[in-house]
Steps between C-alpha positions, in 0.01 A plus 500: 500500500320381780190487321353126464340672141896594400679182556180299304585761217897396517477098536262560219721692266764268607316184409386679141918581450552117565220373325717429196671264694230332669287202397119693495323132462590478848441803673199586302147389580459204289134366609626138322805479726375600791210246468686197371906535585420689849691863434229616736801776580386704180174568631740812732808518245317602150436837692875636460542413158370750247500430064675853412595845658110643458428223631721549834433869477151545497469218783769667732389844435148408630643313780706838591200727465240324689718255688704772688158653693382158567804410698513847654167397588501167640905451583735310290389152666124498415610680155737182415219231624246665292681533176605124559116460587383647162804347285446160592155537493489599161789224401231270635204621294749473177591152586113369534315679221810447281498134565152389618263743283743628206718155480680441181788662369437790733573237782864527363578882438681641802353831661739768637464797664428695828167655340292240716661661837490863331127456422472422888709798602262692304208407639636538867557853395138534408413414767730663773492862305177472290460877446875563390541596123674338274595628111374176299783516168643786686210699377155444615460564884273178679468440852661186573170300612372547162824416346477141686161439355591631128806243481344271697188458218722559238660181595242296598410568120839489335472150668167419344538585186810388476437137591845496617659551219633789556899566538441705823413293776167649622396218716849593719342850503185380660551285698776743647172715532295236642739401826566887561079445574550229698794643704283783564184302593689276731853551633499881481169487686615244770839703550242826541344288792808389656661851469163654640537292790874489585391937494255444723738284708774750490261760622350337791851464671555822746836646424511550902566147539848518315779598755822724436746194499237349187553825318834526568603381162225619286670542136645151521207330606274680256763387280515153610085517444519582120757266419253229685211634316640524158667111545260296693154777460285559793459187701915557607365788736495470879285724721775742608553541112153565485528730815855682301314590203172644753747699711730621189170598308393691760811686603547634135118584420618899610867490434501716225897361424338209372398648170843598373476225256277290336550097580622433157795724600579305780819235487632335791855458364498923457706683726281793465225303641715367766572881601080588469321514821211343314630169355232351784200684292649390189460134632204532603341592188734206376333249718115609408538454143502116602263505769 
């Protein structure tokens, strides 16, 4: 329940129960509206409302799948930015070929769905585990980079040949596609730099320099570090929080306590971890999923 994937899936299925009772022309992405009454809001909101139950399912189910390594991966905070990233991105793609290139009375359907986000997930998972295998229909066995370029063609066509027309929105789908690319070719590769530096900052620092009343209170500074990290990112860090994490890394490189769990295991509120000698190694491997 702590997943950032799990409560997307339940404020989804929550929305889809009260959909019934709410007014879809406007919460969906109406290009029309948005350009001439201002509902610029539906450019984020059409992503929690879904047309039916395969609808909902098929969206959630690949958000579950994919989305669950991905934040793993990259932390709950990136995870949540990027599947805003790829959403909106996608919303915005809708709302311009819709309106500027399409026009008409496509200008006035609404477009639901999280599919535009999903597609995004999916290609983030190309790209993060490109050799794991995935059963396509739950039969046929692809790697996953191929699987990105099979749906990724197949929609670039569906939306060709279509002209548009089509009931599924594969323009969300691309374009969904398309700013997973860009946040790949730019912010993932500036946060790369940034992280490769703050590294290289963190390991120039001599541990020696850190005295026994600084280290007094490891667990609840290391603590104090995450919670910084996770709420304000990387610029929130002081040298001596640079010089914590050096010191801390070090000192549990060759305690072999440190591997009694694995960091997803690891919960602050936990009395079990509050007994374990190595809730500092656990933090640790907390703090350099962000840095």
């Amino acid at each position: 329940m702590k997943n950032v994937v799990i409560k997307l899936i339940i404020i989804n299925a929550v929305v889809f129960l009260a959909g019934p009772f709410i007014n879809i022309y406007y919460f969906g992405l109406i290009p029309q509206l948005v350009a001439e009454k201002g509902f610029i809001w539906q450019i984020v909101t059409y992503m929690f409302f879904h047309g039916n139950f395969f609808h909902l399912f098929v969206n959630m189910y690949a958000l579950l799948i994919f989305g669950i390594e991905i934040e793993r991966t990259w932390g709950s905070r990136r995870f949540l930015q990027y599947y805003f990233f790829t959403g909106i991105g996608a919303g915005i793609c809708i709302f311009i070929i819709n309106y500027f290139f399409f026009g008409g009375a496509l200008s006035a359907v609404p477009t639901i769905g999280a599919s535009g986000a999903v597609f995004g997930i999916l290609l983030a998972f190309g790209v993060l585990f490109p050799e794991s295998v995935i059963l396509l229909f739950f039969v046929l066995p692809i790697k996953a980079k191929y699987l990105v370029i099979l749906y990724g063609a197949f929609e670039l066509y569906s939306l060709f040949s279509s002209g548009g027309g089509s009931g599924i929105s594969h323009v969300g789908h691309v374009g969904g596609l398309l700013f997973g690319i860009i946040y790949f070719l730019t912010i993932a590769r500036n946060l790369r730099a940034k992280r490769a530096a703050v590294k290289k900052r963190v390991e120039a620092l001599k541990p020696a320099s850190v005295s026994l009343k600084q280290i007094s209170s490891d667990k609840s500074r290391l603590s104090d570090i995450l919670k910084k990290l996770k709420t304000k990112g990387l610029d929130s860090l002081s040298d001596d929080d640079y010089q914590l994490i050096q010191y801390m890394r070090i000192m549990h490189e060759t305690d072999s306590s440190s591997k009694l769990c694995v960091p997803e295991d690891f919960d602050e509120k936990d009395p079990q971890c509050g007994k374990c000698q190595s809730e500092e190694a656990c933090l640790i491997r907390e703090i350099e999923k962000y840095i």
